[in-house]
Coordinates of C-alpha atoms in Angstrom, one line a residue:
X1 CA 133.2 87.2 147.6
X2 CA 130.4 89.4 148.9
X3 CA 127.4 89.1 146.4
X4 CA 127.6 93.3 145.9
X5 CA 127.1 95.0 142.5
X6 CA 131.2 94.7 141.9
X7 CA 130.2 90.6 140.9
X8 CA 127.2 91.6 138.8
X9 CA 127.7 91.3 135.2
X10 CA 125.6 92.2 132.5
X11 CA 128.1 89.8 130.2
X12 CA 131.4 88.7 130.4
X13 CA 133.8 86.8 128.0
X14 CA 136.3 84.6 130.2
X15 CA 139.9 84.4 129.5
X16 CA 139.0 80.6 128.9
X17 CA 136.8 81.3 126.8
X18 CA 133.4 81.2 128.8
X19 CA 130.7 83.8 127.9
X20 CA 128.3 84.8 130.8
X21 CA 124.7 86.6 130.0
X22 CA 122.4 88.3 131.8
X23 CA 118.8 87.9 130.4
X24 CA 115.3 89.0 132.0
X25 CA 112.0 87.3 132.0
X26 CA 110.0 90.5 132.2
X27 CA 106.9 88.7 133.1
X28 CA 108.6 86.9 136.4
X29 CA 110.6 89.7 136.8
X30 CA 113.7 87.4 137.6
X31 CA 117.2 87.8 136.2
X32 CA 119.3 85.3 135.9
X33 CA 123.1 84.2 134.6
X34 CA 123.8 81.7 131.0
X35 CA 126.8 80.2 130.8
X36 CA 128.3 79.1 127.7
X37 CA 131.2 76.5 128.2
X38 CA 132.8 73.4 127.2
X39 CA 130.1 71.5 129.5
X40 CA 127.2 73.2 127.4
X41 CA 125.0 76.1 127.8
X42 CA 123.5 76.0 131.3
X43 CA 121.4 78.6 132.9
X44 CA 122.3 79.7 137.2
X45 CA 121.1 82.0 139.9
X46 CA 124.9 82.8 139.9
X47 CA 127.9 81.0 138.9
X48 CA 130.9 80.6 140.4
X49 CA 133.9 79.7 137.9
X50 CA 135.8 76.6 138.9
X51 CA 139.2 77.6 137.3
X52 CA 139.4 81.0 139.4
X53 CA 137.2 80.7 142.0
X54 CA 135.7 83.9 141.0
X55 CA 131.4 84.2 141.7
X56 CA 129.1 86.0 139.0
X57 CA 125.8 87.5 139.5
X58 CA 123.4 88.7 136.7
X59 CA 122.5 92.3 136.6
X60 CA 119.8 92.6 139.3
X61 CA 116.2 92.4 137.9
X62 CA 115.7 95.7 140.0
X63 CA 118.4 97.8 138.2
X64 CA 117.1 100.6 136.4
X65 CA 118.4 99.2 133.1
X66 CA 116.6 96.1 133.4
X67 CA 113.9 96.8 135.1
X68 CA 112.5 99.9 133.0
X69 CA 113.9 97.2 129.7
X70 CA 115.5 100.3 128.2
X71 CA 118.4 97.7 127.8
X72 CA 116.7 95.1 125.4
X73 CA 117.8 91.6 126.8
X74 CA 117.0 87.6 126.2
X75 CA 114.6 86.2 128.3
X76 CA 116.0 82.7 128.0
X77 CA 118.3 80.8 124.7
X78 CA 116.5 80.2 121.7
X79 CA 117.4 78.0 119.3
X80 CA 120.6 77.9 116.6
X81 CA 120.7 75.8 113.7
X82 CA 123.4 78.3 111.6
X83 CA 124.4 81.5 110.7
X84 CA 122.2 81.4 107.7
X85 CA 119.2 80.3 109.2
X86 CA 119.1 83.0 111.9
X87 CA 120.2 86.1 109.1
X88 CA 117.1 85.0 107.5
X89 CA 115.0 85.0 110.3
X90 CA 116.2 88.7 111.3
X91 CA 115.8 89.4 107.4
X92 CA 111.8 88.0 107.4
X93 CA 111.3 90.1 111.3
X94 CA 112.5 93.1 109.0
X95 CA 110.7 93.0 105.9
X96 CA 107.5 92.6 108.0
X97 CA 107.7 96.0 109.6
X98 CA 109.9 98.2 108.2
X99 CA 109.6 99.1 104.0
X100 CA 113.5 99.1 102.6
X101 CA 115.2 98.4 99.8
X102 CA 116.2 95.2 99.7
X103 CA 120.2 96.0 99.5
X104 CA 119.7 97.4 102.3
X105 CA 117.5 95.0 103.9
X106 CA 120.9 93.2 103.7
X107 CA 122.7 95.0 105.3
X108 CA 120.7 95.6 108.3
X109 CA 120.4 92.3 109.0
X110 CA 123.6 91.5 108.6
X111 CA 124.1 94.5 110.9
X112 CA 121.8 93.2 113.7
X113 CA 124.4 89.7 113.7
X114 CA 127.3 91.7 113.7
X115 CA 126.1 93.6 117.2
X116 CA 125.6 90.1 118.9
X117 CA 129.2 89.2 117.8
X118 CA 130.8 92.6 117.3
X119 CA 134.0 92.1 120.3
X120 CA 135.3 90.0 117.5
X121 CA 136.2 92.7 115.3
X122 CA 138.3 96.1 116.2
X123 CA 137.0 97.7 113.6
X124 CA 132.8 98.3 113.3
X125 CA 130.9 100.5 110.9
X126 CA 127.6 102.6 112.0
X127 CA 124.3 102.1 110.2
X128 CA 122.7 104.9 109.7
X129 CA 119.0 106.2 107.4
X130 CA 118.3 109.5 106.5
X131 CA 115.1 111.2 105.6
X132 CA 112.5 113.5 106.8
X133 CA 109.3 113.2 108.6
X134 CA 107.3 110.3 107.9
X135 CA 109.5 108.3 106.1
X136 CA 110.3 105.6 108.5
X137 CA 113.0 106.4 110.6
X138 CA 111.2 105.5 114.0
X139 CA 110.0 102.0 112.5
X140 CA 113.3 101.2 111.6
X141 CA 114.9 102.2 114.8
X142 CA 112.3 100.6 116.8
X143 CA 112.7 97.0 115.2
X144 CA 116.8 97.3 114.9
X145 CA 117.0 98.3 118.5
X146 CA 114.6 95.1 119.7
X147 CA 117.0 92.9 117.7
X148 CA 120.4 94.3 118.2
X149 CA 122.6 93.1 121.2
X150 CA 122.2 94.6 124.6
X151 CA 120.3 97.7 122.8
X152 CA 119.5 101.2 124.0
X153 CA 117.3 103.8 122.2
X154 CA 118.4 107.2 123.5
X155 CA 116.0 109.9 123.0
X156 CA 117.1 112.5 125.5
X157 CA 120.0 111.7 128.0
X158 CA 122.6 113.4 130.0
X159 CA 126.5 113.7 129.3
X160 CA 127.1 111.3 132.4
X161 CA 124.6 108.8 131.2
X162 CA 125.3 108.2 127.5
X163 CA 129.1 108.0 128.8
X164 CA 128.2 105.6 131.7
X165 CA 125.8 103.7 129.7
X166 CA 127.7 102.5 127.4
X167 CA 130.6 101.9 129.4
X168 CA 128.6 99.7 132.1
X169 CA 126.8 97.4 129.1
X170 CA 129.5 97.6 126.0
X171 CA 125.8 97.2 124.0
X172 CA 124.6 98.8 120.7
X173 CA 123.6 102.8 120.7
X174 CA 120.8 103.4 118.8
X175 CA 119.7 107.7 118.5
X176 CA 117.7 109.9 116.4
X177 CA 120.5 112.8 115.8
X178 CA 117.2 115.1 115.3
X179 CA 117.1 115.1 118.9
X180 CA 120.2 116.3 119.3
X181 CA 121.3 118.7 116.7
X182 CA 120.6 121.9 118.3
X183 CA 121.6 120.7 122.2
X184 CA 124.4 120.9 124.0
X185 CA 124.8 117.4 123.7
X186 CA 125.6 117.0 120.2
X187 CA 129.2 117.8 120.8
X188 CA 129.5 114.8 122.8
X189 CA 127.6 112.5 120.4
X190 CA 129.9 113.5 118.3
X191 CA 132.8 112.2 120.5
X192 CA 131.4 109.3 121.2
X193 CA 131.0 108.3 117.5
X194 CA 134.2 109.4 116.7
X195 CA 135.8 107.5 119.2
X196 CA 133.1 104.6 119.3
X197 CA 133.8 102.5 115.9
X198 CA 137.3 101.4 117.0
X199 CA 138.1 99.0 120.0
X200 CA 140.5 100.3 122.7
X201 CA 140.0 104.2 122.0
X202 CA 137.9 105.3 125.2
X203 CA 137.0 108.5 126.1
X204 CA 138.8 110.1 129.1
X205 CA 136.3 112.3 131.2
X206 CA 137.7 115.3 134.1
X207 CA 135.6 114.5 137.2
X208 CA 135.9 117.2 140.2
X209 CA 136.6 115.3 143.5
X210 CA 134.5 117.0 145.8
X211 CA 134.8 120.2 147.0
X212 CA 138.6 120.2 146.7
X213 CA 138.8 122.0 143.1
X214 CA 141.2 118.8 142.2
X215 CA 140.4 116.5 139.3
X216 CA 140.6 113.1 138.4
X217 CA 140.3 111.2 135.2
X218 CA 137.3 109.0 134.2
X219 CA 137.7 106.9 131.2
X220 CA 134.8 105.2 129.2
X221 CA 134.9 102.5 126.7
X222 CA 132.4 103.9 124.2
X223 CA 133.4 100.9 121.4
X224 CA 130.2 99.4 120.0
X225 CA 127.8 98.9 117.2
X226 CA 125.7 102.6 116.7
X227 CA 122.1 102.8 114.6
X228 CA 121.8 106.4 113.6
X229 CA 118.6 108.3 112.3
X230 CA 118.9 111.9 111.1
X231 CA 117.7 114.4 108.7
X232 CA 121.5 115.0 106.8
X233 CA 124.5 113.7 106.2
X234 CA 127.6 114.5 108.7
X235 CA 129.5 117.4 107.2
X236 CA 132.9 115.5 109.0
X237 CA 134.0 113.1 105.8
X238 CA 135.7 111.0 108.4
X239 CA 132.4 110.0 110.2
X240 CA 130.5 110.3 107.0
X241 CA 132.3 107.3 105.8
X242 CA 132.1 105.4 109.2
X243 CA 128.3 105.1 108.0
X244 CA 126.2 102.8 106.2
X245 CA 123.5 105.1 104.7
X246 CA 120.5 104.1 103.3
X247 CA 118.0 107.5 102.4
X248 CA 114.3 107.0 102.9
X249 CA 111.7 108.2 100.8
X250 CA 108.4 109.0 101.9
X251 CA 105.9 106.4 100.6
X252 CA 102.3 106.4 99.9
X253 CA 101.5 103.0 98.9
X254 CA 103.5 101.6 102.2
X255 CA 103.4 97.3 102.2
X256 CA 103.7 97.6 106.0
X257 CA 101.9 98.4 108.6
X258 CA 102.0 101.7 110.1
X259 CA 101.2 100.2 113.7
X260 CA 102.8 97.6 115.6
X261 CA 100.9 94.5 116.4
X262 CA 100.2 94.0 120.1
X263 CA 102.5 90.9 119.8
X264 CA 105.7 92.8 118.6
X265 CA 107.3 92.7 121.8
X266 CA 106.8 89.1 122.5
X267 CA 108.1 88.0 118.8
X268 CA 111.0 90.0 119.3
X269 CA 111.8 88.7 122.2
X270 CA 111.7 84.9 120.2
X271 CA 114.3 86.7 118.3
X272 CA 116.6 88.2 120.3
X273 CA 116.8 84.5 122.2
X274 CA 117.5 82.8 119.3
X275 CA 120.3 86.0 118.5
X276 CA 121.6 85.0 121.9
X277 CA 121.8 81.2 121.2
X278 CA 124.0 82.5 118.1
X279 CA 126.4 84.3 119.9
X280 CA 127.0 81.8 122.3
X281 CA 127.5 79.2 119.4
X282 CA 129.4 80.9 116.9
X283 CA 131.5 83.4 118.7
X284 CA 134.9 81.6 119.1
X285 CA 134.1 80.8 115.1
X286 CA 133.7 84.5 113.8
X287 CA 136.5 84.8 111.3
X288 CA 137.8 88.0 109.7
X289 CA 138.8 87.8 106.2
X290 CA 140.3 90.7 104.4
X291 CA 139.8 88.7 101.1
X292 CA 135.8 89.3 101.5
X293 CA 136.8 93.1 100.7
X294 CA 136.4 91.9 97.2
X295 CA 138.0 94.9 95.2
X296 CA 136.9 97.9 97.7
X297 CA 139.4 100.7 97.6
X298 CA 138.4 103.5 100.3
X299 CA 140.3 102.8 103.4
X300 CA 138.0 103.9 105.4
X301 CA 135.0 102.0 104.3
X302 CA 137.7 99.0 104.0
X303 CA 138.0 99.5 107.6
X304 CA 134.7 99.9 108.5
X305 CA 132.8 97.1 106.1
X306 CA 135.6 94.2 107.3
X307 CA 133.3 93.0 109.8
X308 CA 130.1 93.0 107.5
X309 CA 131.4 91.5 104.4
X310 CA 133.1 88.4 106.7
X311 CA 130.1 87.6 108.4
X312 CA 128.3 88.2 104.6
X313 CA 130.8 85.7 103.4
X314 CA 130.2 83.0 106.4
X315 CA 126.6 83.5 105.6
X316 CA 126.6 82.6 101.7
X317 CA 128.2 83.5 98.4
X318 CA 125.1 84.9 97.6
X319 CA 124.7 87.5 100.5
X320 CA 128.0 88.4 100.2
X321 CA 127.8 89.4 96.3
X322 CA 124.6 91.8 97.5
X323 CA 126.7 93.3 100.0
X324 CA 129.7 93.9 97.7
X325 CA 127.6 95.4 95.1
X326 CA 126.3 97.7 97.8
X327 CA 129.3 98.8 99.3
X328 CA 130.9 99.1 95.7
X329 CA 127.5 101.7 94.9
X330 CA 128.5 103.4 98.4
X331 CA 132.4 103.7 97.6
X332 CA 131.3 105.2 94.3
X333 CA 129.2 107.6 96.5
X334 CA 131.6 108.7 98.7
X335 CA 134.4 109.3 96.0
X336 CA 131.3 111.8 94.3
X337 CA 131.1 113.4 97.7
X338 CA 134.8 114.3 97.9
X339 CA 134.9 115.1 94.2
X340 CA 132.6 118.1 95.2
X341 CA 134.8 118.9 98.2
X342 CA 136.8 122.3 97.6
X343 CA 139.9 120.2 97.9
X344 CA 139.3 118.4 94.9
X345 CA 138.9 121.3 92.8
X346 CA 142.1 122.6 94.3
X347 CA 143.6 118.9 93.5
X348 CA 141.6 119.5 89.9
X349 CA 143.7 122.2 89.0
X350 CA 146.8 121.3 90.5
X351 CA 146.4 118.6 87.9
X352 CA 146.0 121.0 85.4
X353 CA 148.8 123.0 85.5
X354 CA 151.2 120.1 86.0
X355 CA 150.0 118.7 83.0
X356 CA 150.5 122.1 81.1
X357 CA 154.4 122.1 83.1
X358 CA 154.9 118.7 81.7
X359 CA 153.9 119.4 78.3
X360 CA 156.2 122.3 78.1
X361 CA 159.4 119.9 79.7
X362 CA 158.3 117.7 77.6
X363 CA 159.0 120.0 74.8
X364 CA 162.1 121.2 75.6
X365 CA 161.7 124.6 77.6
X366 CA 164.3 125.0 80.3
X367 CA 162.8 128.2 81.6
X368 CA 163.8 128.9 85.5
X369 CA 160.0 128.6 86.3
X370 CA 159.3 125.0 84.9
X371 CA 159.1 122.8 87.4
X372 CA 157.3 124.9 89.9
X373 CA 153.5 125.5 90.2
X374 CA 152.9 128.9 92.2
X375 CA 150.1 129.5 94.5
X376 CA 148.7 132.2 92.6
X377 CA 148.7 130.3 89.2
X378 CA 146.8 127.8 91.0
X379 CA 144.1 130.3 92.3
X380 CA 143.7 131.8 88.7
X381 CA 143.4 128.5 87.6
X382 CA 140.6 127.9 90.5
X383 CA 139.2 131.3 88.9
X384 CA 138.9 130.4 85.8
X385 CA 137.3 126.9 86.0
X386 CA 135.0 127.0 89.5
X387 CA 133.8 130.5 89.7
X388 CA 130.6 130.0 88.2
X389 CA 130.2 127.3 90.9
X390 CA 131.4 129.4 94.0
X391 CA 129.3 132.4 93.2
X392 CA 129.0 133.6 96.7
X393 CA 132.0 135.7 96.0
X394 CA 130.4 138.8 94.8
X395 CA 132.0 141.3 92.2
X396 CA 133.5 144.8 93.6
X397 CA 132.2 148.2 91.6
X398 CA 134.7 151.1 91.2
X399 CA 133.6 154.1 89.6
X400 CA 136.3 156.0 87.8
X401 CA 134.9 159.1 85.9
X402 CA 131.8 158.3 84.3
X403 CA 133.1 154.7 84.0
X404 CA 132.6 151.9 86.2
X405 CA 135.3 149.4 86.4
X406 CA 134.0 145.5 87.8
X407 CA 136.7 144.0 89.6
X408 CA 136.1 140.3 89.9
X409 CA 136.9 138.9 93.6
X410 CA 138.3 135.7 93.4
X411 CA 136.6 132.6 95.3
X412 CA 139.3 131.3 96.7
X413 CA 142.7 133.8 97.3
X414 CA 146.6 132.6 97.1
X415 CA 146.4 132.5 101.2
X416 CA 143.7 129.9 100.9
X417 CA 145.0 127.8 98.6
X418 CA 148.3 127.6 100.4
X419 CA 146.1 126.2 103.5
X420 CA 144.4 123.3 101.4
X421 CA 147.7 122.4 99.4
X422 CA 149.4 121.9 102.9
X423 CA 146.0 120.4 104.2
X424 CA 146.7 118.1 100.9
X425 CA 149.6 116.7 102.3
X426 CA 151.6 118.8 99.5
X427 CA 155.3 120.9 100.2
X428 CA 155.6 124.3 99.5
X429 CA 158.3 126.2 99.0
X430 CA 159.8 129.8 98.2
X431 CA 161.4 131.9 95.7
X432 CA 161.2 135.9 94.5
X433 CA 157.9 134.6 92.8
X434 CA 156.4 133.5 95.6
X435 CA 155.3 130.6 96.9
X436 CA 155.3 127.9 94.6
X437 CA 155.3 123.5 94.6
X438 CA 158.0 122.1 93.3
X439 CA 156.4 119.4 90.9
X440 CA 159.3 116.8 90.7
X441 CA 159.7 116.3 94.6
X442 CA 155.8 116.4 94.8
X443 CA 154.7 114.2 92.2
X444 CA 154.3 111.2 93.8
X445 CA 152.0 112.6 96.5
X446 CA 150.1 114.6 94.1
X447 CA 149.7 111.4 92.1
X448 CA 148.6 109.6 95.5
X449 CA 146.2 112.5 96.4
X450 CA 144.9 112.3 92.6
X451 CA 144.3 108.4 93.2
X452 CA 142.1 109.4 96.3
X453 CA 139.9 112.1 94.5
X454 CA 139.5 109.7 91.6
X455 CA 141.5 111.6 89.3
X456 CA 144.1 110.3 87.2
X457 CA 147.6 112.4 86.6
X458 CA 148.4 113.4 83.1
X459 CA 149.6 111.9 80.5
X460 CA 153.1 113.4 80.2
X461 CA 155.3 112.4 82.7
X462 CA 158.8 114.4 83.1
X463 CA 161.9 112.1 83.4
X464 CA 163.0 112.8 86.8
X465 CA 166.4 113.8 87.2
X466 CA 168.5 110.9 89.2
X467 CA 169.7 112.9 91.8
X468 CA 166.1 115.2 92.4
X469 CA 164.8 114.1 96.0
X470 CA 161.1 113.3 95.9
X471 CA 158.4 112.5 98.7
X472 CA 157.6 109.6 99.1
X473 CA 154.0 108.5 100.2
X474 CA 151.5 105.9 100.8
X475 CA 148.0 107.1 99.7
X476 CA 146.2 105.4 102.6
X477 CA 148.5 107.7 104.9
X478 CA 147.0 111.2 103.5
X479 CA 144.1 112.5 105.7
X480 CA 141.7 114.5 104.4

């Protein structure tokens, strides 16, 4: 095998197991290859695998990822003692240059353990913090991207690039969204985060071949741990979720320095070899353990948090009740955020009037229109109870005579409604009153959606009738 950039690898996981490094001495300038196998950890110019035959190369010390470092790498294996030891090590690196709360402090260097190890998991959360100017974004990206495995810092980059990037070293993607927000590029950091948190979702690319005005297909595997800094939250409640958020305040008694020392970059080197020493000892050991989910009910932070609160749980009882306690404050969080969505004050009121129908089946009225909510009750009901909040909808002023009659628009019309109670999941259905949801068919996804919003259903419940079809529904199926 020619010794060409096809047998250059920036890390590898054999099928038997072996995991193959790259790591730079910056000060030699040398690359060179670690092997990780049954016969030990042993370090070569290149390495040619006895079961295939196959020959390795590191990434060439001249490559414009190495050379320029803006992939962070080992310089050589540092020591392991266990997972413990080393999460307290990346917790004391933390707390020296970057002011958080300590939950938080937690979490993020949990987070920086979970990058070296994170092709264990199919599932990964982001971590991201939010705040303004001088509050401590750039400190905190700084130290997690000269910790986190096979990390880049993006501040300006191309489509190509970020695509390529990732694809050629499978790292961690750390960016400040700031620089994004109002580029042409945003669209496609949004992709990539989207598709980025699961394993085996690429994202497939149309390249022009030549001049020929034909196309081909490029696919990149964007999977991988992602830091994020902004200014707000994500207005998509799917990625919002995907993110462990931590605001920061700004601070004018700060208990850190403002500067980095001189020897920052030599001390995080220490760290990232001892980081590399860990994943080359406890990867064929990372466990996932859906029991660590301790009680969490959002199925998206389920998802996401797996892989933090297993490695929490490998790491101590004790670290693993601090990150419960802070996911639990998060799910809490999140269920406020989607309380205040327009869907759950649609939900709200659906609520309302089913409880109202209820009460009056309950009581005996057999009128044609019991059993059916309709669109328009719905949107008075919306009226009545939100409009105070959704005051953007400005009154209309007929004059008639010397009169002038106020017509009050409504904030949200019939139409609308219909759009979010099929967004909901809920049927609709048709009669010479309009259109109107059948409330015995649709209970049990109403109830489901309820369960979501953090509502509960009321408390009369009609009999259904034993021949009445109703939906049936998992409430970790609805998508909001």
């Amino acid at each position: 095998m020619n010794k060409d950039k096809d047998n250059r690898v920036l890390s590898v996981v054999l099928p038997d197991g072996k995991i193959l490094e790259t790591i730079y001495d910056h000060e030699k300038h040398e690359t060179n290859l670690v092997v990780s196998s049954d016969e030990g950890i042993k370090i070569f110019n290149s390495y040619t695998d006895p079961a295939t035959g196959a020959e390795y190369l590191p990434f060439s010390e001249n490559h414009g990822l190495v050379k320029s470092r803006f992939v962070r790498l080992p310089s050589g294996v540092g020591n392991y003692q266990d997972i413990r030891t080393t999460y307290l090590e990346i917790k004391d690196f933390i707390s020296e240059f970057v002011e958080l709360p300590e939950s938080f402090k937690v979490i993020s260097s949990i987070y920086v353990l979970l990058s070296w190890v994170y092709d264990q998991f199919e599932t990964l959360p982001y971590i991201r913090v939010i705040g303004d100017y001088g509050t401590g974004k750039s400190h905190f990206m700084k130290t997690m991207t000269y910790l986190c495995y096979k990390a880049m810092l993006c501040s300006t980059v191309s489509n190509a690039t970020i695509y390529r990037t990732l694809n050629e070293t499978r790292g961690t993607l750390a960016l400040d969204e700031a620089n994004f927000k109002s580029s042409e590029m945003y669209s496609e950091i949004i992709k990539v985060l989207n598709s980025g948190h699961v394993s085996g979702t690429p994202v497939a690319k149309m390249k022009p071949i030549g001049k020929t005005g034909d196309y081909e297909t490029d696919v990149f595997d964007v999977f991988g741990p992602k830091i994020i800094a902004s200014r707000e939250r994500f207005s998509d409640e799917a990625l919002e979720s995907r993110c462990l958020t931590q605001v920061l305040l700004p601070k004018d008694d700060l208990k850190v320095s403002s500067h980095f020392p001189k020897d920052f970059e030599r001390r995080a080197t220490s760290v990232r070899n001892d980081l590399l020493a860990f994943r080359l000892n406890a990867l064929p050991y990372i466990t996932v353990d859906e029991a660590t989910l301790a009680g969490l009910k959002f199925p998206r932070l389920r998802q996401g948090a797996l892989s933090i609160t297993s490695l929490a749980f490998m790491i101590g009882s004790d670290v693993h009740g601090e990150v419960i306690k802070f996911l639990s404050d998060y799910e809490r969080e999140l269920q406020l955020v989607r309380k205040s969505d327009t869907k759950a004050d649609v939900i709200n009121c659906i609520l309302e009037l089913v409880g109202f129908d209820q009460g009056l089946v309950a009581g005996g009225d057999k009128s044609k229109d019991r059993g059916k909510i309709y669109l328009k009750q719905i949107s008075d009901e919306f009226d009545r109870r939100f409009y105070e909040d959704y005051s953007e909808a400005k009154d209309k002023y007929v004059e008639s005579g010397d009169d002038v009659i106020v017509y009050h628009q409504k904030t949200i019309s019939p139409k609308k409604i219909g759009r979010h109670v099929r967004n909901l999941g809920i049927k609709t259905d048709r009669d010479g009153g309009g259109f109107y949801i059948p409330i015995l068919q649709e209970l049990r996804t109403i109830e489901a959606i309820a369960r979501r919003f953090g509502f509960e259903m009321p408390k009369v419940q009609p009999k259904l009738p034993i021949d009445e079809t109703v939906s049936e529904i998992n409430p970790d199926d609805i998508k909001f």
